[in-house]
PDB file of C-alpha atoms in Angstrom:
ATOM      1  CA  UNK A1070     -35.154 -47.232  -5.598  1.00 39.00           C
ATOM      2  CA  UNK A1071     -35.453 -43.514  -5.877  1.00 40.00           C
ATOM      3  CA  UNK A1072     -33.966 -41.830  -2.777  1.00 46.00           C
ATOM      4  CA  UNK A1073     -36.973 -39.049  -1.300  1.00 44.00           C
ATOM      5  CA  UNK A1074     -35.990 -35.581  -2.201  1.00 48.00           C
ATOM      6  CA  UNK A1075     -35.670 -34.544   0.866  1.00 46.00           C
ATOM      7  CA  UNK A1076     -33.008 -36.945   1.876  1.00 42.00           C
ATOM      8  CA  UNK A1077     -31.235 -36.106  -1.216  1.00 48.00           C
ATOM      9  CA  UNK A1078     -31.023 -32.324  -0.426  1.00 51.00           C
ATOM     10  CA  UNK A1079     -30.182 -33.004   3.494  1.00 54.00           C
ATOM     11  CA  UNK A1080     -27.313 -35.096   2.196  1.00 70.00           C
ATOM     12  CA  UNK A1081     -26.252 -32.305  -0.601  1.00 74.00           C
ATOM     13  CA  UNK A1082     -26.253 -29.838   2.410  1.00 66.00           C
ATOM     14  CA  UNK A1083     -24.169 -32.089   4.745  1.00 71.00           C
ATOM     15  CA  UNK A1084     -21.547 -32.545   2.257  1.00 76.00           C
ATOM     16  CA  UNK A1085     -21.464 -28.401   1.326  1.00 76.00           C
ATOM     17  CA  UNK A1086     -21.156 -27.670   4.874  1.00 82.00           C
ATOM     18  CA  UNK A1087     -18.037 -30.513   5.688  1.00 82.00           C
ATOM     19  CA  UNK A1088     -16.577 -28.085   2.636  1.00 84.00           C
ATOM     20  CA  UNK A1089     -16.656 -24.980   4.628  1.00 86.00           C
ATOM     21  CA  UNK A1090     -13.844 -23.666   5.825  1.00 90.00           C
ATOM     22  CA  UNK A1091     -14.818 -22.432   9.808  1.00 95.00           C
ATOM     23  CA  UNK A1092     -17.463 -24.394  11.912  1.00 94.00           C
ATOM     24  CA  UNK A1093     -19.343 -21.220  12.312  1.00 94.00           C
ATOM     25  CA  UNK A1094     -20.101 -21.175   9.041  1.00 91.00           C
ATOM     26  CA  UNK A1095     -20.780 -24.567   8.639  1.00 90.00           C
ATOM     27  CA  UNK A1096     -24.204 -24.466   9.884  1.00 88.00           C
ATOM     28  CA  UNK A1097     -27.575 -24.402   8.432  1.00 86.00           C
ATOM     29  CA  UNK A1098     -31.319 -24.180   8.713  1.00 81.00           C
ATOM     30  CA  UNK A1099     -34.461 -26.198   7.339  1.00 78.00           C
ATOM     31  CA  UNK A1100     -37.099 -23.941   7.710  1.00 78.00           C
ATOM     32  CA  UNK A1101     -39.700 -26.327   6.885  1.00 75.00           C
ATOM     33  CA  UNK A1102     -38.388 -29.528   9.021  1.00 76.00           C
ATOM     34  CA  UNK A1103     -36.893 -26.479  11.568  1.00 81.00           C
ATOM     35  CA  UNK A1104     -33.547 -28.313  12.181  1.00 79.00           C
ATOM     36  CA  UNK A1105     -30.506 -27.041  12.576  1.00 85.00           C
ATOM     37  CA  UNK A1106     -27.522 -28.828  10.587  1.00 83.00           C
ATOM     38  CA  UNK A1107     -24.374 -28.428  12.845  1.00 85.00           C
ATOM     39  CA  UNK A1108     -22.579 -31.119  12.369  1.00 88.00           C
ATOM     40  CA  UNK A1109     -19.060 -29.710  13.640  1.00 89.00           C
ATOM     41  CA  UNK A1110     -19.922 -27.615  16.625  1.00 90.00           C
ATOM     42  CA  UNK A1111     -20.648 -24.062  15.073  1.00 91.00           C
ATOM     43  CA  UNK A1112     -22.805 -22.872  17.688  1.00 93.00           C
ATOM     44  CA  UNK A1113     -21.059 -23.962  20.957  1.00 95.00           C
ATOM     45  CA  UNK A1114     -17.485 -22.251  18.885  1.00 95.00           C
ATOM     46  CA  UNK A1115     -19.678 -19.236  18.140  1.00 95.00           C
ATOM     47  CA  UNK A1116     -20.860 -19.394  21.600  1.00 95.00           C
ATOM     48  CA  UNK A1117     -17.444 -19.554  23.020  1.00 96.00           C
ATOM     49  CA  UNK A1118     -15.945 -16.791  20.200  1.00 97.00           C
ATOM     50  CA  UNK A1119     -13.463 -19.778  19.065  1.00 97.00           C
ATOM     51  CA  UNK A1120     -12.048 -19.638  15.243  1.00 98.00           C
ATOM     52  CA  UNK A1121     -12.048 -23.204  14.325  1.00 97.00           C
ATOM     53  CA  UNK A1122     -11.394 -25.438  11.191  1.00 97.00           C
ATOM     54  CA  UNK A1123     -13.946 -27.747   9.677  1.00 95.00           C
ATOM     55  CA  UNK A1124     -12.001 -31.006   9.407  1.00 92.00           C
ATOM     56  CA  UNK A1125      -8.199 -30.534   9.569  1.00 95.00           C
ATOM     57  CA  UNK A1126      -6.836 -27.281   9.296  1.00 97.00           C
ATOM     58  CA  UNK A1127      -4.134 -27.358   6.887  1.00 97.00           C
ATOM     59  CA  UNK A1128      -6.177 -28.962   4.036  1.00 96.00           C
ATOM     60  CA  UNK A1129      -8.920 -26.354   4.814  1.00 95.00           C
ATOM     61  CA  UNK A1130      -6.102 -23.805   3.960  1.00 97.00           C
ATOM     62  CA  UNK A1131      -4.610 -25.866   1.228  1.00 96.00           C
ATOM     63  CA  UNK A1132      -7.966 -25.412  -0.874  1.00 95.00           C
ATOM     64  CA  UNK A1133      -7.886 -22.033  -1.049  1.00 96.00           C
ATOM     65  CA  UNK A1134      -5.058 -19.729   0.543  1.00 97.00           C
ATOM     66  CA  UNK A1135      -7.006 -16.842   0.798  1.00 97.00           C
ATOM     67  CA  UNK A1136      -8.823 -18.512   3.838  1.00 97.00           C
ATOM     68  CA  UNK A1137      -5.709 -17.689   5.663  1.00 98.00           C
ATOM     69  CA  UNK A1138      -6.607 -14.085   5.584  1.00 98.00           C
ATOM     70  CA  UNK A1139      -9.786 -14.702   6.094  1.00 97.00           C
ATOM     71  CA  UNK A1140      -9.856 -16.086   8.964  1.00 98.00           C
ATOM     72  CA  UNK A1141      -8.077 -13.282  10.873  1.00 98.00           C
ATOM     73  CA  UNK A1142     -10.473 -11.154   9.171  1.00 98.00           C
ATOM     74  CA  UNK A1143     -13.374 -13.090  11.229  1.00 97.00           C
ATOM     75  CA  UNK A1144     -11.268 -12.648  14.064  1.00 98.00           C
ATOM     76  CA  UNK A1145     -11.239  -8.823  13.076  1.00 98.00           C
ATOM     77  CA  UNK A1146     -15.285  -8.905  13.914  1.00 97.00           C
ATOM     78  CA  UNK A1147     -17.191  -8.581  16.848  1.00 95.00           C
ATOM     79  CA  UNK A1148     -17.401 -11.881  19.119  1.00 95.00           C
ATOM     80  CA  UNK A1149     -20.133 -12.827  21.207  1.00 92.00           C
ATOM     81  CA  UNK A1150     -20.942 -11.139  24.655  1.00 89.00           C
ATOM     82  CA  UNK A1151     -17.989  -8.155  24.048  1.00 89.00           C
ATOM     83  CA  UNK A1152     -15.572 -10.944  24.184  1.00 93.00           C
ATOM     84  CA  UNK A1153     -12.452 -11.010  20.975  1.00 95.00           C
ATOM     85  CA  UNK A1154     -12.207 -14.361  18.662  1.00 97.00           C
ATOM     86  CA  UNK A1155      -9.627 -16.575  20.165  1.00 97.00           C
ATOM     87  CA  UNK A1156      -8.014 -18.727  17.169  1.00 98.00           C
ATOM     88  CA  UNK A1157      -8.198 -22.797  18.279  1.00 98.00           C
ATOM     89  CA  UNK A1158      -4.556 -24.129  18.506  1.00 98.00           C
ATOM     90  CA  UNK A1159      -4.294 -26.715  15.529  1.00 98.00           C
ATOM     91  CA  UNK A1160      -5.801 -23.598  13.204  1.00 98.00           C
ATOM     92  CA  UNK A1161      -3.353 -20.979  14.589  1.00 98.00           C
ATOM     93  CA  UNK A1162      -0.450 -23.570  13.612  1.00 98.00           C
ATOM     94  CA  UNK A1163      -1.669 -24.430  10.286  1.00 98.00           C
ATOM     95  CA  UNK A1164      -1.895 -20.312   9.704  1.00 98.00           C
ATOM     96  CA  UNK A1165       1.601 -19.961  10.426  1.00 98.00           C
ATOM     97  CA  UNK A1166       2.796 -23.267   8.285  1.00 98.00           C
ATOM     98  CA  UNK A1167       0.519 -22.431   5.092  1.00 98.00           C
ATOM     99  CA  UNK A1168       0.748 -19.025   5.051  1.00 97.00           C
ATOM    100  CA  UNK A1169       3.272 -18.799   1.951  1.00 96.00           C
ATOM    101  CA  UNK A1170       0.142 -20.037   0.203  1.00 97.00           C
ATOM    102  CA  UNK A1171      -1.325 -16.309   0.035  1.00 96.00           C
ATOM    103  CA  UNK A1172       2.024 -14.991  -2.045  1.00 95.00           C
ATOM    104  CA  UNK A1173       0.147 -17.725  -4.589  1.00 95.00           C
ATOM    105  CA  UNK A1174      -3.387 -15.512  -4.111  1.00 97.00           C
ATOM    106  CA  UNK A1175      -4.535 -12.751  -6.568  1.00 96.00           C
ATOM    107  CA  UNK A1176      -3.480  -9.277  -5.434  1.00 96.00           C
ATOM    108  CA  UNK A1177      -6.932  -8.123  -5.591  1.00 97.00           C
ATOM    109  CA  UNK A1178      -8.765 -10.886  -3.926  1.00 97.00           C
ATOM    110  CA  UNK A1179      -5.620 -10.272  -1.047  1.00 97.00           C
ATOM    111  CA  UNK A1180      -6.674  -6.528  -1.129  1.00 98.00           C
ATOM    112  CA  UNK A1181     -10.853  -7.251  -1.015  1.00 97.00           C
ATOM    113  CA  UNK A1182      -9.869  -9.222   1.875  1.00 97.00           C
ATOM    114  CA  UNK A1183      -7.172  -7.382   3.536  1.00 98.00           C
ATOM    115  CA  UNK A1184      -9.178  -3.962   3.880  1.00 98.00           C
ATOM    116  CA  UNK A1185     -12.374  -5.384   5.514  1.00 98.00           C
ATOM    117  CA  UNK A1186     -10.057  -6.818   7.827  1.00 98.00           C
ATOM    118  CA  UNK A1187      -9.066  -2.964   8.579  1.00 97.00           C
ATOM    119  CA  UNK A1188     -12.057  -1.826   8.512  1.00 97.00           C
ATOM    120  CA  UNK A1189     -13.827  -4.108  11.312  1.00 97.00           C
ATOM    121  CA  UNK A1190     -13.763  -2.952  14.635  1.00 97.00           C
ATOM    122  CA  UNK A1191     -11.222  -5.621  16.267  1.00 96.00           C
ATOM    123  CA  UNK A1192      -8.509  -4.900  13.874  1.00 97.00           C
ATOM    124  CA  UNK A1193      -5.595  -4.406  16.004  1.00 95.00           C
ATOM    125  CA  UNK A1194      -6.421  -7.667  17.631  1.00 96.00           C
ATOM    126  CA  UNK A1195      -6.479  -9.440  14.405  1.00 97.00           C
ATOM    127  CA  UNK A1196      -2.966  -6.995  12.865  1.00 96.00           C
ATOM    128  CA  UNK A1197      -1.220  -8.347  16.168  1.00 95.00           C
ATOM    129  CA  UNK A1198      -2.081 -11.779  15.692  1.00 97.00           C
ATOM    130  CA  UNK A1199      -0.903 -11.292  12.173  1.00 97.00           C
ATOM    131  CA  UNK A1200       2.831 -10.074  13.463  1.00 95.00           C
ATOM    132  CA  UNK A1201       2.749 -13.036  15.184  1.00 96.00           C
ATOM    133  CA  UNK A1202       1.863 -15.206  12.839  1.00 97.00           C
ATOM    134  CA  UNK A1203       4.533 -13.529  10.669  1.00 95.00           C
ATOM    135  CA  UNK A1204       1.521 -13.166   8.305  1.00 96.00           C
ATOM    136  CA  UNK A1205       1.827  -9.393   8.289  1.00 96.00           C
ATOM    137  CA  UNK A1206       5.021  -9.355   5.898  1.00 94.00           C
ATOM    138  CA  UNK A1207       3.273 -10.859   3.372  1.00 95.00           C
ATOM    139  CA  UNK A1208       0.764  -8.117   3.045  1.00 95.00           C
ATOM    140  CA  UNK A1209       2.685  -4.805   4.331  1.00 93.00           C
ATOM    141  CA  UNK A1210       6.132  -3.794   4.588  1.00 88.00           C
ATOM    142  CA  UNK A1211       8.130  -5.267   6.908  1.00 83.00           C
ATOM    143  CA  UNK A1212       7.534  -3.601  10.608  1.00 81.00           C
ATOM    144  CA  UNK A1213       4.363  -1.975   9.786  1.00 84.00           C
ATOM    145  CA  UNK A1214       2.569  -2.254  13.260  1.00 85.00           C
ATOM    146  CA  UNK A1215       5.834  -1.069  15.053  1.00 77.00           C
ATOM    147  CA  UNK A1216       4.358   2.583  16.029  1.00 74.00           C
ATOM    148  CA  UNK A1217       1.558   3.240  14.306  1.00 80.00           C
ATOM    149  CA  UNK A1218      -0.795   4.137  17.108  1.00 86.00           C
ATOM    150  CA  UNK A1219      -4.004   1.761  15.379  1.00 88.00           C
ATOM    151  CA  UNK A1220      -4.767   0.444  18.830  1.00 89.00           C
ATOM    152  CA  UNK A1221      -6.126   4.263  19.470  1.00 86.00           C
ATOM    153  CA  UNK A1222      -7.965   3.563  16.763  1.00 89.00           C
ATOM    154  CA  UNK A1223      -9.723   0.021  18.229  1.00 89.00           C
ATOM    155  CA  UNK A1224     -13.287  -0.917  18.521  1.00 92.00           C
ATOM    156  CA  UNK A1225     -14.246   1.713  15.760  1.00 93.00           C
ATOM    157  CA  UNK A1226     -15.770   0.538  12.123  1.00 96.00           C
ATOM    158  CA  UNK A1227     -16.446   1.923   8.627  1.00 95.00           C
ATOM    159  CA  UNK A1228     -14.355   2.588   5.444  1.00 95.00           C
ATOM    160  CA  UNK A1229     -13.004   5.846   6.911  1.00 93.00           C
ATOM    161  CA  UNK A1230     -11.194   4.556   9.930  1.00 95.00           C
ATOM    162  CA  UNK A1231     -10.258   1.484   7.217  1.00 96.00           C
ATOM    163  CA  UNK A1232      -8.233   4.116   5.604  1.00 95.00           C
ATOM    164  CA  UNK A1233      -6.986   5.884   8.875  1.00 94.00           C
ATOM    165  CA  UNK A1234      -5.885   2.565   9.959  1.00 96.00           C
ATOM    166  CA  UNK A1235      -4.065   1.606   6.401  1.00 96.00           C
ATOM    167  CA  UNK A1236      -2.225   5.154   6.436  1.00 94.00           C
ATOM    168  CA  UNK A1237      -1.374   4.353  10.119  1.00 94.00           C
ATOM    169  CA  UNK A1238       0.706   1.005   9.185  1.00 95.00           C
ATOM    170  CA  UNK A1239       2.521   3.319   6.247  1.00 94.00           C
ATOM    171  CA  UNK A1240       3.517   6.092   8.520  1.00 91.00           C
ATOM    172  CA  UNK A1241       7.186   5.191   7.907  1.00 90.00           C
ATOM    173  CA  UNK A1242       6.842   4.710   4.531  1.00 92.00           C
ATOM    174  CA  UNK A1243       8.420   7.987   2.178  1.00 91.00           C
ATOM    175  CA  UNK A1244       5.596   9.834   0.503  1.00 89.00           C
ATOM    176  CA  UNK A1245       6.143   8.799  -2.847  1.00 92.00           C
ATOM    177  CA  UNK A1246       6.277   5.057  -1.840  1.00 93.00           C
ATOM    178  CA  UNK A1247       2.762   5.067  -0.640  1.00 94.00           C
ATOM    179  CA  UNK A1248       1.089   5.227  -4.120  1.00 95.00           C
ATOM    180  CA  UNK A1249       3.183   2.499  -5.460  1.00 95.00           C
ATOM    181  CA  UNK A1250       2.732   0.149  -2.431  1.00 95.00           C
ATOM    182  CA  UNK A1251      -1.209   0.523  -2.729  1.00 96.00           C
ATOM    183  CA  UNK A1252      -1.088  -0.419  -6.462  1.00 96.00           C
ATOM    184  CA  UNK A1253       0.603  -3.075  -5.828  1.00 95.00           C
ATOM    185  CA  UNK A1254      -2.138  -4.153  -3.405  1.00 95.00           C
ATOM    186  CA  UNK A1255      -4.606  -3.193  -6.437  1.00 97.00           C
ATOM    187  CA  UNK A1256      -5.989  -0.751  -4.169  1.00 97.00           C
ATOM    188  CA  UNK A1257      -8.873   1.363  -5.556  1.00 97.00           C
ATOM    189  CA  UNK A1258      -7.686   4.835  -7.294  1.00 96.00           C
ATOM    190  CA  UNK A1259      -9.948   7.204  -4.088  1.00 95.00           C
ATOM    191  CA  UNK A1260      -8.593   4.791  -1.358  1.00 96.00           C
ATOM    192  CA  UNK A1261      -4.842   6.105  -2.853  1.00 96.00           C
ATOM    193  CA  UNK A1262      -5.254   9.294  -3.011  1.00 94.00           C
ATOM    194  CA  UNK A1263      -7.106   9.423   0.694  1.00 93.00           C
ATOM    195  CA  UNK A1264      -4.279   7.859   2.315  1.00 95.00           C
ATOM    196  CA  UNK A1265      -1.567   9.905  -0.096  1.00 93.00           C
ATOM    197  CA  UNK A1266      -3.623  13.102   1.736  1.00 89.00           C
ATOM    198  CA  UNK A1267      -3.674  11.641   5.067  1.00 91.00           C
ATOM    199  CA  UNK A1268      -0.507  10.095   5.132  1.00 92.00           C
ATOM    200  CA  UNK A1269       0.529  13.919   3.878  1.00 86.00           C
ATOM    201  CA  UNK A1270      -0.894  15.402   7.102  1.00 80.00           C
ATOM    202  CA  UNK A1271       0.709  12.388   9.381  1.00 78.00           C
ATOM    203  CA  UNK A1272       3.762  15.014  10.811  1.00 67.00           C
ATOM    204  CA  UNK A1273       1.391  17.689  11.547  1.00 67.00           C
ATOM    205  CA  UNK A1274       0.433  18.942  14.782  1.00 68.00           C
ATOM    206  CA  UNK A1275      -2.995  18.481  15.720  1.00 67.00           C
ATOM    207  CA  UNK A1276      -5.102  22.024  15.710  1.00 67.00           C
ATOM    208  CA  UNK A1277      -5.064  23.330  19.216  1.00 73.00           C
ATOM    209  CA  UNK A1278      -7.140  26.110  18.604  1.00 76.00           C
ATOM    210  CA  UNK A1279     -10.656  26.947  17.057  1.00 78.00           C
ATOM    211  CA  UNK A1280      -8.920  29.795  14.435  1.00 81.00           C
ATOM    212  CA  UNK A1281      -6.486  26.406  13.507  1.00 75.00           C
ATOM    213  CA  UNK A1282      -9.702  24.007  13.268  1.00 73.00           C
ATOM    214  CA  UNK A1283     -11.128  26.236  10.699  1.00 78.00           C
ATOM    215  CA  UNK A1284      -7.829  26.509   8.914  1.00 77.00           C
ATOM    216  CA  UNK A1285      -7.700  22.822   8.658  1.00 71.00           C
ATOM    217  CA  UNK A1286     -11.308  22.170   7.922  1.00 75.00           C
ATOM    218  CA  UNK A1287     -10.681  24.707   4.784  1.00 70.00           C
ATOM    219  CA  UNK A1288      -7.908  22.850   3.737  1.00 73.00           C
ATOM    220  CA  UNK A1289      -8.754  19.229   3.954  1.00 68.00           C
ATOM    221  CA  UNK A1290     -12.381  19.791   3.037  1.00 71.00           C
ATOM    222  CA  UNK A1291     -14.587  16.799   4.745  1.00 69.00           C
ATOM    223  CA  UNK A1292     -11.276  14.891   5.506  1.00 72.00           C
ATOM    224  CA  UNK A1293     -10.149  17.285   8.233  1.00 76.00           C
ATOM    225  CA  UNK A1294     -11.347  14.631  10.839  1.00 81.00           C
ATOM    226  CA  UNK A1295      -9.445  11.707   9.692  1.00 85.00           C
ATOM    227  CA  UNK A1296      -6.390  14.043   9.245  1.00 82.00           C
ATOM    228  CA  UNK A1297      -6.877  14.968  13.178  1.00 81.00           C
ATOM    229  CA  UNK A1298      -7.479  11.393  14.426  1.00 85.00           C
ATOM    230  CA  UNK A1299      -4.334   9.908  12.464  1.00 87.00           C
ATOM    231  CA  UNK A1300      -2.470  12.688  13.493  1.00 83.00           C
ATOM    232  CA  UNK A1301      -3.354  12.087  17.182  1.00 82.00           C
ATOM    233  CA  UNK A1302      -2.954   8.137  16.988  1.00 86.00           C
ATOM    234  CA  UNK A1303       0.196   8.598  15.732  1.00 84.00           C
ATOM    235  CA  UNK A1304       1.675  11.030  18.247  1.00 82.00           C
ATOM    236  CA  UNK A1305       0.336   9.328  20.794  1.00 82.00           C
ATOM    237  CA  UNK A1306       1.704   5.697  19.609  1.00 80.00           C
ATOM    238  CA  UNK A1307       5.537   8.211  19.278  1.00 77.00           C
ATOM    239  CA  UNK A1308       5.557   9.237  22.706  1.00 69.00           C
ATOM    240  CA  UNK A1309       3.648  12.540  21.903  1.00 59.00           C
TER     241      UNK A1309
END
């Protein structure tokens, strides 16, 4: 006989949520019945701020590469209770096995990903875990974290400090490198020329005095405060 509707949908929803990639997004409400589907332990991982795989890890990663980056871009997010995503063991492996799978990704989809990454708030925690990962190569030049003073930067949000951050990691880059890297990444046309200005600016000394702050706000327009803050993250990651 005819299988009731509702079981058909309740088993359509179990088997799109064993497709998801992390537990904590493999769980669902029925308003009307006012169940909760977690079938794989979303809420106590989401409870606990643990990154987990749905099923095993390296055939989560497998289906679509661009999880890899995605899943230190959850861990670039704010956690429960103030506390940072911690990456479960058997995921954190499979990152570092499968993660030639993202030189297989699009450029742009790497790029869409890779920037809201930067601009979350827990960046530097997910950047470091990156480096470790040796993850980071496959994105930026080689030794991009190695003094660029982001960490000053952590716990802050927004496209802006996305940008700070991204001229940060291509401090030691030459000037004329930086527009070709970022196209490369298929980075938007106003996110170049941003960090071309900012990254312009990097060597400067921060204004010390209010006739200096004018000066600068003339010359950088609206930007003068992202020219000050990457200034001072960077001399302070230098030994300023």
């Amino acid at each position: 006989g005819r299988r009731p509707e509702h079981v058909k949908h309740t088993t359509e929803l179990v088997d799109d949520l064993r497709r998801r990639d992390l537990t904590i997004n493999a769980m669902a409400i029925d308003p009307v019945q006012r169940v909760l589907f977690d079938h794989h332990g979303g809420a106590e991982d989401l409870d606990n701020a643990v990154l987990r795989a749905v099923g095993a890890p390296s055939q989560r990663l497998q289906e679509d590469a661009l999880r890899i980056l995605r899943v230190y871009r959850f861990a670039a997010g704010r956690a429960p209770q103030g506390a940072k995503w911690r990456v479960e063991s058997s995921l954190r492996r499979a990152l570092m096995a499968e993660r030639d799978g993202l030189q297989r990704v699009a450029r742009e989809r790497i790029w869409h990903e890779f920037f809201r990454l930067l601009c979350a708030p827990e960046a530097w925690h997910a950047l470091w875990m990156m480096h470790e990962d040796g993850t980071l190569p496959l994105v930026l030049p080689e030794g991009a974290l190695a003094g660029s003073g982001i960490d000053v930067l952590d716990g802050e949000e927004g496209e802006n400090v996305g940008m700070e951050r991204l001229t940060l990691l291509l401090a030691a880059e030459d000037e004329g490198r930086i527009p070709v890297l970022l196209r490369e990444l298929t980075a938007p046309r106003r996110t170049i020329e941003r960090v071309r200005k900012l990254h312009r600016g990097l060597l400067q000394e921060p204004p010390q005095s209010a006739a200096q702050i004018r000066l600068m706000k003339h010359r950088w327009g609206e930007a003068w405060t992202s020219h000050v803050r990457v200034a001072q993250a960077f001399e302070t990651a230098n030994g300023g």
